mmCIF file of C-alpha atoms and ligand atoms in Angstrom:
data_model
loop_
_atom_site.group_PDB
_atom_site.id
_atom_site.type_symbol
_atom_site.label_atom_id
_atom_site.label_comp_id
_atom_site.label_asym_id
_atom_site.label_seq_id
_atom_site.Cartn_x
_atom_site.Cartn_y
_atom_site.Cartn_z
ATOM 1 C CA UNK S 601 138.250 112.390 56.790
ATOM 2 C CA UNK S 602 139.108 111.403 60.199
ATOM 3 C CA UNK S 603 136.336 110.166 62.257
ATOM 4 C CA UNK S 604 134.293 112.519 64.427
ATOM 5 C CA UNK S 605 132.538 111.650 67.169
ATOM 6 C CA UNK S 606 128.883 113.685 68.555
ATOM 7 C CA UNK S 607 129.862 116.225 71.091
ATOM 8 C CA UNK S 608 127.101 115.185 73.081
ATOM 9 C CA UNK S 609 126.312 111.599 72.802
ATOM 10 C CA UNK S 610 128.664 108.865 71.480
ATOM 11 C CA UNK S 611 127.520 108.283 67.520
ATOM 12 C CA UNK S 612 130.188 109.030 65.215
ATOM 13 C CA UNK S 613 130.978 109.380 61.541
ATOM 14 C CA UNK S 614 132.018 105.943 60.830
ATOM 15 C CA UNK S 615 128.772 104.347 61.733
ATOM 16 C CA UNK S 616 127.099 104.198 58.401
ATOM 17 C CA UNK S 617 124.511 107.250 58.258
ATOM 18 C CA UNK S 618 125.523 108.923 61.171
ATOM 19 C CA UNK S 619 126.717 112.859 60.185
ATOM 20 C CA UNK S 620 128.167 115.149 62.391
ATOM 21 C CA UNK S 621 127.801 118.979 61.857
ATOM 22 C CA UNK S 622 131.361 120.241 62.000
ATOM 23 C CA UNK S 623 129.587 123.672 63.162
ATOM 24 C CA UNK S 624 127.904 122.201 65.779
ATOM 25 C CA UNK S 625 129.609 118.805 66.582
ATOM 26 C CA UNK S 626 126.557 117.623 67.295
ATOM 27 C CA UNK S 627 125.076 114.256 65.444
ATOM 28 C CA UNK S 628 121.795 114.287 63.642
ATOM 29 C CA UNK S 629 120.134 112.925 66.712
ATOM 30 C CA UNK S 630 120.919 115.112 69.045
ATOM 31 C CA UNK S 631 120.691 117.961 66.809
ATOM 32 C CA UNK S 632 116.618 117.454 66.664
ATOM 33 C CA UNK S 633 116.468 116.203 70.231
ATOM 34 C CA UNK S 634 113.884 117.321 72.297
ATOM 35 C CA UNK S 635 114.061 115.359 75.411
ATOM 36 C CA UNK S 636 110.684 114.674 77.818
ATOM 37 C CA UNK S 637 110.715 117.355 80.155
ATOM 38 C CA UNK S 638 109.742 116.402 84.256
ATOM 39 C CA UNK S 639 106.743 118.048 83.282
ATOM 40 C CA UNK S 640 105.849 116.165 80.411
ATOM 41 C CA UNK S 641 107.256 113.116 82.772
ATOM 42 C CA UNK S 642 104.760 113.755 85.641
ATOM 43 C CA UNK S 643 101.705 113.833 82.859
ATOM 44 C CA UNK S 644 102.288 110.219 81.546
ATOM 45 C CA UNK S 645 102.961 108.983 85.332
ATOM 46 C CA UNK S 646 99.740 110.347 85.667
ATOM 47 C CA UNK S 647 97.698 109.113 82.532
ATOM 48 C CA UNK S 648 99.145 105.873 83.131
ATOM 49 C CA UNK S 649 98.078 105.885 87.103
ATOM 50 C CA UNK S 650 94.363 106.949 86.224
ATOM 51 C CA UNK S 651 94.824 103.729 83.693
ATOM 52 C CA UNK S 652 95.673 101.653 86.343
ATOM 53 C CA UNK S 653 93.376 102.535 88.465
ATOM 54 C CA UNK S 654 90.448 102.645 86.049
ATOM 55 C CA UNK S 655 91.188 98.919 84.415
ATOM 56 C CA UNK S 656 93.428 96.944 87.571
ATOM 57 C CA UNK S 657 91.298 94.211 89.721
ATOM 58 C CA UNK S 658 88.758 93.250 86.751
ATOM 59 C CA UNK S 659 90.483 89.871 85.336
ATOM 60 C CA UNK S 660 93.198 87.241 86.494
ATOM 61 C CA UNK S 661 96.489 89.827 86.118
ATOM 62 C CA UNK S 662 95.833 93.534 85.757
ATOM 63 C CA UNK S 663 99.647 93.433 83.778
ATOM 64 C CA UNK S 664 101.896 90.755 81.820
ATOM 65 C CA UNK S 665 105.464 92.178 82.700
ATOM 66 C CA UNK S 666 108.455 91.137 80.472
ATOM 67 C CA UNK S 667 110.978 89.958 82.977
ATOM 68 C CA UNK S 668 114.777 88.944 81.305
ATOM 69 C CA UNK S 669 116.019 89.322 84.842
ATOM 70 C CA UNK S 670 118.812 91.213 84.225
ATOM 71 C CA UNK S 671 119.150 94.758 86.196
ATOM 72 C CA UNK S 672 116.288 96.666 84.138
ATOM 73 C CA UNK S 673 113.462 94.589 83.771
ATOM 74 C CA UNK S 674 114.194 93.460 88.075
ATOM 75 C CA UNK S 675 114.514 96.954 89.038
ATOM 76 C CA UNK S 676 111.518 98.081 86.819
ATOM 77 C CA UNK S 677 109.167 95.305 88.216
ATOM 78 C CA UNK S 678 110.605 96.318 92.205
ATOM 79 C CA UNK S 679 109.819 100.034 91.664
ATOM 80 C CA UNK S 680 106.402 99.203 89.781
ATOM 81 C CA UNK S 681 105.201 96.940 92.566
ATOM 82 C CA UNK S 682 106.164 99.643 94.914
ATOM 83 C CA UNK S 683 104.812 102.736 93.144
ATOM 84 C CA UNK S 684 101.327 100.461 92.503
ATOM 85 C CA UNK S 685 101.256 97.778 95.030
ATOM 86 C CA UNK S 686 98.149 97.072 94.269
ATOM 87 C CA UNK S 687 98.253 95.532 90.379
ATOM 88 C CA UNK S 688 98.346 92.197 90.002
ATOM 89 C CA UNK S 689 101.161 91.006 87.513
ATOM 90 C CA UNK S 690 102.246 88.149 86.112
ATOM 91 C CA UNK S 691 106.090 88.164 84.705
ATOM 92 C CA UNK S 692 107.366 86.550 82.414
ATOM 93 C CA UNK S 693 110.530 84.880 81.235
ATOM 94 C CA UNK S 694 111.159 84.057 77.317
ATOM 95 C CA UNK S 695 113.790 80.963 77.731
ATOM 96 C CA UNK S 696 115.475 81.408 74.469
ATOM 97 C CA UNK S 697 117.688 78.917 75.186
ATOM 98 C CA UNK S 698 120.680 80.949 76.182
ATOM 99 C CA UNK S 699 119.701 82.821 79.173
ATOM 100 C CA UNK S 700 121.632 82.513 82.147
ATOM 101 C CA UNK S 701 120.586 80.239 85.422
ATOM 102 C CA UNK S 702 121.614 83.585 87.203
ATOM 103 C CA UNK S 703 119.212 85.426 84.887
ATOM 104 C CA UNK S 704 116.969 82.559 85.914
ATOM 105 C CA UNK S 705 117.573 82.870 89.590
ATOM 106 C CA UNK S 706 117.217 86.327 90.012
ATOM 107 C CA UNK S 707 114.099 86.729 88.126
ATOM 108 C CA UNK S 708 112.395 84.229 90.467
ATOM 109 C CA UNK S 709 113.995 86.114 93.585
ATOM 110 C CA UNK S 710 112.511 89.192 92.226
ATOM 111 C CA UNK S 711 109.323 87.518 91.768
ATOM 112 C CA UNK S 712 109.373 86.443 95.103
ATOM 113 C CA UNK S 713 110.258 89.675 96.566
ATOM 114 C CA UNK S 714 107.666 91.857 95.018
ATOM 115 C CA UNK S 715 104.959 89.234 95.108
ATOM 116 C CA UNK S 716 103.781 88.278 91.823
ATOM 117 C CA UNK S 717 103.707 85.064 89.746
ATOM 118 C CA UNK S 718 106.567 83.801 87.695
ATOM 119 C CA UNK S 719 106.347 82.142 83.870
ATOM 120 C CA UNK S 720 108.745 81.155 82.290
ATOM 121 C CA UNK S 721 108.138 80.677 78.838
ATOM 122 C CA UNK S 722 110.188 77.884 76.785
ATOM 123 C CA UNK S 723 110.179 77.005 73.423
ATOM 124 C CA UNK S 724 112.113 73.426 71.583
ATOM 125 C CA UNK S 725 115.429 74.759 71.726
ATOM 126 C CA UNK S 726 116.569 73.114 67.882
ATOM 127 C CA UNK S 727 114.376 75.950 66.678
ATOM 128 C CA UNK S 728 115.254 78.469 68.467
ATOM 129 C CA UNK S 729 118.848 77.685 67.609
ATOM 130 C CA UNK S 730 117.967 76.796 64.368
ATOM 131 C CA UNK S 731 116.206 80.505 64.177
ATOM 132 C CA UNK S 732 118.935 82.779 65.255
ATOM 133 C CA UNK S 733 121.220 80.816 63.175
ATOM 134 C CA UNK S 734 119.359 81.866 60.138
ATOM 135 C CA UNK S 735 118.606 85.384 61.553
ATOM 136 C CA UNK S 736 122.752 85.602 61.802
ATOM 137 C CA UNK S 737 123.396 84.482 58.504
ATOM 138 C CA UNK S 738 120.827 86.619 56.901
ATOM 139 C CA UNK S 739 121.306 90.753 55.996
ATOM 140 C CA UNK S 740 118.563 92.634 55.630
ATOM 141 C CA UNK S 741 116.013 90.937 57.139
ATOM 142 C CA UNK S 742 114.928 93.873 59.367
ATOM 143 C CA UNK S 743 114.489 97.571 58.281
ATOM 144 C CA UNK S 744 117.491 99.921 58.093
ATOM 145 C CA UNK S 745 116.171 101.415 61.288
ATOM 146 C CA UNK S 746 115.590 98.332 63.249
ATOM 147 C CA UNK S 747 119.165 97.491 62.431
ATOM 148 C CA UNK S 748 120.523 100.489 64.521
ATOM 149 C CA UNK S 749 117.889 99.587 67.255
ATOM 150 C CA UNK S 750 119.087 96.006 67.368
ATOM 151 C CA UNK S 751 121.259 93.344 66.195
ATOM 152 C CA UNK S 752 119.397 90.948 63.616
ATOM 153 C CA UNK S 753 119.632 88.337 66.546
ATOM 154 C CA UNK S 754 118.555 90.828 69.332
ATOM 155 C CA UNK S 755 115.182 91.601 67.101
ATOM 156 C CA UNK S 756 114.192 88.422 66.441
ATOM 157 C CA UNK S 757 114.301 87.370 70.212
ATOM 158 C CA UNK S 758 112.989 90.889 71.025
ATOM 159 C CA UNK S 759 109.892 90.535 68.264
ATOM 160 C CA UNK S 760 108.942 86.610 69.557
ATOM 161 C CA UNK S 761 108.794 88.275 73.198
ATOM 162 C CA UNK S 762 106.457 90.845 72.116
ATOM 163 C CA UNK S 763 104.755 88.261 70.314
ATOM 164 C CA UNK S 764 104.089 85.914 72.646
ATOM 165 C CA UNK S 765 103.154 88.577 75.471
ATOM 166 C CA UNK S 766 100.796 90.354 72.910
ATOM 167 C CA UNK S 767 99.295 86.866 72.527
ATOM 168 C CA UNK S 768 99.281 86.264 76.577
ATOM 169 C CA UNK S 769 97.573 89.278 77.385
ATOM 170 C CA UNK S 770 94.464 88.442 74.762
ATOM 171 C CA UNK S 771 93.938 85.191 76.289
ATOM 172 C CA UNK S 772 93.758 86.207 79.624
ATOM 173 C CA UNK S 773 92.475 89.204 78.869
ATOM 174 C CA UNK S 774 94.991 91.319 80.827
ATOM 175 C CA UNK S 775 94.540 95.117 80.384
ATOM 176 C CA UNK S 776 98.076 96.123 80.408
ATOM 177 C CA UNK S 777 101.937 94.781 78.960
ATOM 178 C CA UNK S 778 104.883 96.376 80.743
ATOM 179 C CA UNK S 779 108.449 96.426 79.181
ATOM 180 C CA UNK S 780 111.225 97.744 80.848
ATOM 181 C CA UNK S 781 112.704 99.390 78.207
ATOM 182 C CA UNK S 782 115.038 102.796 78.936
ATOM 183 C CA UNK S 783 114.630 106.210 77.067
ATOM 184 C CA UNK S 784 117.025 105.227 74.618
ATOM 185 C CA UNK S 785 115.316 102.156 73.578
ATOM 186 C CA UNK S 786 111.309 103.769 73.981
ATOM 187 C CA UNK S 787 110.644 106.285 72.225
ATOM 188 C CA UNK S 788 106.499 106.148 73.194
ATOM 189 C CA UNK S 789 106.014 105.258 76.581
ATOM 190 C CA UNK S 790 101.672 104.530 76.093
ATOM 191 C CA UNK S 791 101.013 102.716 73.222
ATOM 192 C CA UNK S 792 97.546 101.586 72.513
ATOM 193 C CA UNK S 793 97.122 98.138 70.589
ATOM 194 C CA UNK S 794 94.710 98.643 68.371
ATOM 195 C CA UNK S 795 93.599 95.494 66.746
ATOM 196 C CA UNK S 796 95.195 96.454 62.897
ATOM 197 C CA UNK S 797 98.352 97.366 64.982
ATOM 198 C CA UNK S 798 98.688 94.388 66.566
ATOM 199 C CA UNK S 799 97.683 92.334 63.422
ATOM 200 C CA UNK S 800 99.937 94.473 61.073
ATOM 201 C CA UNK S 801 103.089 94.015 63.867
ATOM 202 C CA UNK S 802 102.376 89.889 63.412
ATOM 203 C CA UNK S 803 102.070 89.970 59.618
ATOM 204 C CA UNK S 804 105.724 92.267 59.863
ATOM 205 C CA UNK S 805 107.119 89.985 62.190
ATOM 206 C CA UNK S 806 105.911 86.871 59.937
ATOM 207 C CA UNK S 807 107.681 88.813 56.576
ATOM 208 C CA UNK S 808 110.905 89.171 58.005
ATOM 209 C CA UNK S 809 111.104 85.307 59.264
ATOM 210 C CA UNK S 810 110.160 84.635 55.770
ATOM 211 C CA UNK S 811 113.020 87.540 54.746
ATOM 212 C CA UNK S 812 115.568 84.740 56.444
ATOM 213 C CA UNK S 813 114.284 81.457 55.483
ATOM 214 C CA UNK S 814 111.993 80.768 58.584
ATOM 215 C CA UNK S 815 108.319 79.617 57.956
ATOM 216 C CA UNK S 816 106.175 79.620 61.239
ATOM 217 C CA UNK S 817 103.474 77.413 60.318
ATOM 218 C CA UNK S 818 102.646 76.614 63.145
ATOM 219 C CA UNK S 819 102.750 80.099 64.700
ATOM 220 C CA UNK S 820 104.982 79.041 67.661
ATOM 221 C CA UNK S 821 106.781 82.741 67.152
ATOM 222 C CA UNK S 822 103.982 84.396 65.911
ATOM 223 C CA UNK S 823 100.783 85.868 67.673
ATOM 224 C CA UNK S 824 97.926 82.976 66.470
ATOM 225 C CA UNK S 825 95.622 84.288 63.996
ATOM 226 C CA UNK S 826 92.876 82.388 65.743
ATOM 227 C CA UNK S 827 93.863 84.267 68.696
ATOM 228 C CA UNK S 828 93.428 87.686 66.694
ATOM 229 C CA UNK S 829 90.068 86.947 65.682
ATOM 230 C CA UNK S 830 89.187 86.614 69.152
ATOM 231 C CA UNK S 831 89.878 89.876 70.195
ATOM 232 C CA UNK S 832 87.252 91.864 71.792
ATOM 233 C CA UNK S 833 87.822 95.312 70.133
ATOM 234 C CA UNK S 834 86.844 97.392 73.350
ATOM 235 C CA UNK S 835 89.566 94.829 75.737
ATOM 236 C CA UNK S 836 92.649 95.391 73.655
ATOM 237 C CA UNK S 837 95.951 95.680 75.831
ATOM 238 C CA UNK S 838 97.899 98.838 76.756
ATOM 239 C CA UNK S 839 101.827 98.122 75.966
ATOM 240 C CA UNK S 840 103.221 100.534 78.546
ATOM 241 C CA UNK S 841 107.058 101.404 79.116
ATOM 242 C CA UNK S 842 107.336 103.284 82.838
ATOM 243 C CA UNK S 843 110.906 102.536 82.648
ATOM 244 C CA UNK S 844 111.570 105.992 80.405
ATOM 245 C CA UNK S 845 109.948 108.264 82.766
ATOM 246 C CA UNK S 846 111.720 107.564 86.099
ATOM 247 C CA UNK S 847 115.174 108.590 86.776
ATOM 248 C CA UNK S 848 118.022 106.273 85.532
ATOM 249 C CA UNK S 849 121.023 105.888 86.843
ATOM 250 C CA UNK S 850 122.761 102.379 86.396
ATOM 251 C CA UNK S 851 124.792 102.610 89.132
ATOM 252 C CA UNK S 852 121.864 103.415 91.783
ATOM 253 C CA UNK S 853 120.079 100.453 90.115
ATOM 254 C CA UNK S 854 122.660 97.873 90.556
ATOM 255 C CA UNK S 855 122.820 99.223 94.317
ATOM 256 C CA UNK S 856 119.193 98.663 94.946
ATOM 257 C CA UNK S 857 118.818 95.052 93.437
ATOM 258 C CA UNK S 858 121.817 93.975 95.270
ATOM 259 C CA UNK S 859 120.569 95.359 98.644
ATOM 260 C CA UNK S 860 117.508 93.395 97.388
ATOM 261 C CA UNK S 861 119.753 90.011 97.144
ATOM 262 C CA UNK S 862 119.569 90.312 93.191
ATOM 263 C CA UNK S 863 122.849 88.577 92.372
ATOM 264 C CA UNK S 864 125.233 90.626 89.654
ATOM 265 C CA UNK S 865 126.284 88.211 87.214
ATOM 266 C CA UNK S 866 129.307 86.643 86.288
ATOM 267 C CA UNK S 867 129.162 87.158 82.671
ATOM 268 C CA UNK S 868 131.685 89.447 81.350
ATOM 269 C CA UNK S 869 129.106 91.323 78.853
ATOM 270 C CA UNK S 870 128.924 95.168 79.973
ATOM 271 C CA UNK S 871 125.615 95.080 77.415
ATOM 272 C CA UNK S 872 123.674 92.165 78.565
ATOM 273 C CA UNK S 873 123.727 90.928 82.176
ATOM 274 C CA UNK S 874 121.505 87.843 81.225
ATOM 275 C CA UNK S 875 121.752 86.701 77.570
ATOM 276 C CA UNK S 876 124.684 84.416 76.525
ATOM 277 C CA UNK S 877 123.884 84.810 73.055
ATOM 278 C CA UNK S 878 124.153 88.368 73.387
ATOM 279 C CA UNK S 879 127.987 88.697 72.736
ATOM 280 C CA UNK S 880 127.713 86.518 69.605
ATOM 281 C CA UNK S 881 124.663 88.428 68.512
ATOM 282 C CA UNK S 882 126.703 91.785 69.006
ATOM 283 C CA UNK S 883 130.146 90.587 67.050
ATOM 284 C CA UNK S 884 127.373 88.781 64.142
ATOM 285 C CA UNK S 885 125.755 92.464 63.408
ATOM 286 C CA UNK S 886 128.937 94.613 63.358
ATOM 287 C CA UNK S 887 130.759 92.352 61.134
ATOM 288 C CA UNK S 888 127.488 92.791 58.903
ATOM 289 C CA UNK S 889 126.748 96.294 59.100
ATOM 290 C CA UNK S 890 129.568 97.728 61.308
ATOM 291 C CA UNK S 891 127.024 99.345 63.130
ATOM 292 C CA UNK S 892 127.245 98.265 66.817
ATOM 293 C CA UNK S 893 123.628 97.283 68.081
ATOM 294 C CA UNK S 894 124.185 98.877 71.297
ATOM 295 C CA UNK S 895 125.274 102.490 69.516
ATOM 296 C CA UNK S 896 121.738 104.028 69.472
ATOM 297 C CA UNK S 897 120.937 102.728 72.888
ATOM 298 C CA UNK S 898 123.621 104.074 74.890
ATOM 299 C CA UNK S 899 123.393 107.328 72.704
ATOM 300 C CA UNK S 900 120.236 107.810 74.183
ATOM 301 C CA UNK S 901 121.054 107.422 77.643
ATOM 302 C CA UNK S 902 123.724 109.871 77.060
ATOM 303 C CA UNK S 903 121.691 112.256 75.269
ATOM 304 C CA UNK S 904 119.001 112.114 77.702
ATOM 305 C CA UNK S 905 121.904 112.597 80.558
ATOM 306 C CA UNK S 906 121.072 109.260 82.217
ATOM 307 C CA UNK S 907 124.881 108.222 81.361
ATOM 308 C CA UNK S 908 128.041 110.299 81.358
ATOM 309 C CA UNK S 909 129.426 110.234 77.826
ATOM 310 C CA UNK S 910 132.640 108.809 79.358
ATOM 311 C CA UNK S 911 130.601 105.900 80.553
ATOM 312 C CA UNK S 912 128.579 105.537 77.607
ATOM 313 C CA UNK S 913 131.787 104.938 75.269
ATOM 314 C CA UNK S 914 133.448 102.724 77.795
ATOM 315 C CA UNK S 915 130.857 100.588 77.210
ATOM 316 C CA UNK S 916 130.565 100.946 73.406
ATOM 317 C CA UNK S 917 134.317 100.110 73.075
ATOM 318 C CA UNK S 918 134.243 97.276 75.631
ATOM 319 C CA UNK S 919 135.570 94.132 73.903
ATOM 320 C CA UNK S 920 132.791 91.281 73.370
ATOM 321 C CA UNK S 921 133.988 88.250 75.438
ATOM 322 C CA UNK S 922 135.550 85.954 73.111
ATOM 323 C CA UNK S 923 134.385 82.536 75.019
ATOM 324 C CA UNK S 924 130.769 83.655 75.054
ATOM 325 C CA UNK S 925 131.094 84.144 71.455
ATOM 326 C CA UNK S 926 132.599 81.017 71.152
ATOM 327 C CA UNK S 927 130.220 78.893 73.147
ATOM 328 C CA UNK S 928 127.310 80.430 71.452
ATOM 329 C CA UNK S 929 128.388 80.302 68.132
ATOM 330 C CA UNK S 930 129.139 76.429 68.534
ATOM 331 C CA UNK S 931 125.559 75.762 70.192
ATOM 332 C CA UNK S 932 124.381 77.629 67.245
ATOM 333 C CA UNK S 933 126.416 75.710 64.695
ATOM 334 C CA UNK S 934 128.522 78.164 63.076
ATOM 335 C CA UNK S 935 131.534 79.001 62.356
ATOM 336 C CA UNK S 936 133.354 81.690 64.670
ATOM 337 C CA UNK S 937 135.066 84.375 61.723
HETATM 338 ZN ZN1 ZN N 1126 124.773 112.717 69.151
HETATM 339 ZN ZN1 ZN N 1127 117.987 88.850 72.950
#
């Protein structure tokens, strides 16, 4: 059968599990889509203002913002410091070793602009290397969904972030964590950390290290169990996602930050703006699964109408730079297939 591609977003029927209804044209995604309406929109702005107004000015940082400097997170933490001037943040940076000094710069700038403190969080870059090598070598480490979400790469970064912010916010007692994840990455944008979520998420996270060869011991990835005991059940952090309830339009973005003196970097990777493993990470999981790790991602900015579907599979078919690939893979010790 020749391949068919969603009428409305940009899945298609060679991506293992994807179906498309010949009736409809429409995948299985965007046949059950319901997206948030404004209304819906304007109620979780609202819940999440009373929350910031009810738990903001008590401890050292009202929020722990995840900050990659590339265009989401910068423009997330410039419209959150505008829409709440008043919250206290602290962002931070997870240096996993391959993020660019423009990444680097530009998170600072934003820092600067908005007015809230920078961290930048580094870890002893032979195991982070040593890490994502095993994390590319591996299949299966993650669940079948997480592997559409993410490449195997992509997650493990993404899960030591979470992590390690999870971890941040209990010692310092900070009431709220901000990602700037889009609609097509979030599907919650509140989410309550209860204390079993937040131990069950480290014992996952700890499984699928083990799934690839990678024993924390030391809990340098993981959230410290010590840490986990000391949480005060009636303090536990907020993980909160604004970026999925304001309008998104990537070109408007990229406007604003460079009006702001963000600087648009060099790197020819339409998927990452700030990751130089990214490219590597990308070619790694579609040799693997032949599922591309941006697919469900850009779907759902199509879907929700944030991207055109023109635009969406311009960017899905964009060719991963060969010399990031090839510097990554060689800081990484591999082989290049
Ligand atoms: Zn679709
Ligand atoms: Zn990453």
């Amino acid at each position: 059968m020749s391949k068919l591609i969603c009428k409305k977003c940009i899945l298609d029927s060679d991506i293992p599990g994807i179906t498309i209804n010949e009736e409809s044209g429409l995948c299985q995604f965007c046949e059950s889509y319901t997206p948030l309406s404004s209304e819906e929109k304007k109620k979780y702005l609202g819940i999440i203002e009373d929350l910031f107004t009810e738990h903001s000015g008590k401890g050292e940082y009202d929020a722990i913002f995840a900050l990659s400097g590339g265009k989401d997170s910068s423009y997330a933490l410039y419209k959150l410091k505008k829409e709440y001037p008043f919250l206290n943040i602290l962002a931070v940076q997870f240096d996993n070793a391959f993020i660019s000094d423009t990444a680097i710069a530009n998170a600072k700038k934003m820092c600067e602009i908005v007015g809230c403190d920078y961290f930048k969080l580094t870890m002893e870059e032979k195991r982070l290397c040593d890490t994502f090598r095993k994390a590319a070598e591996s299949t299966n480490a993650y669940s079948k969904f997480a592997r559409y979400r993410a490449s195997d790469i992509c997650n493990t970064c993404i899960s030591i972030i979470k992590q390690k912010l999870i971890e941040q916010a209990i010692i310092h007692k900070t009431p709220f964590i901000i990602f700037a994840f889009t609609s097509g990455q979030a599907p919650n944008p509140i989410i309550d950390l209860q204390v079993n979520f937040i131990k069950w998420s480290r014992n996952i996270f700890e499984k699928q290290l083990q799934n690839f060869g990678v024993e924390d011991k030391d809990e340098i990835f993981l959230i410290k169990n010590e840490i986990i005991k000391s949480i005060d059940k009636n303090t536990t952090p907020i993980m909160l996602h604004p970026l999925c309830l304001w309008d998104y339009n990537e070109d408007d973005i990229l406007k604003t930050l460079a009006d702001l003196g963000w600087i648009s970097p060099k790197i020819s990777d339409s998927n990452s703006t700030n990751c130089l493993l990214n490219s590597f990470a990308c070619h790694n999981h579609i040799k693997k699964y032949q599922i591309h790790p941006y697919a469900f991602d850009i779907a759902g900015l199509v879907r929700s109408g944030d991207m055109t579907q023109e635009e969406g599979l311009e960017k899905l078919n964009k060719e991963l730079s060969k010399p990031l690939m090839e510097v990554a893979a060689k800081k990484l010790n591999m082989e290049l297939e």
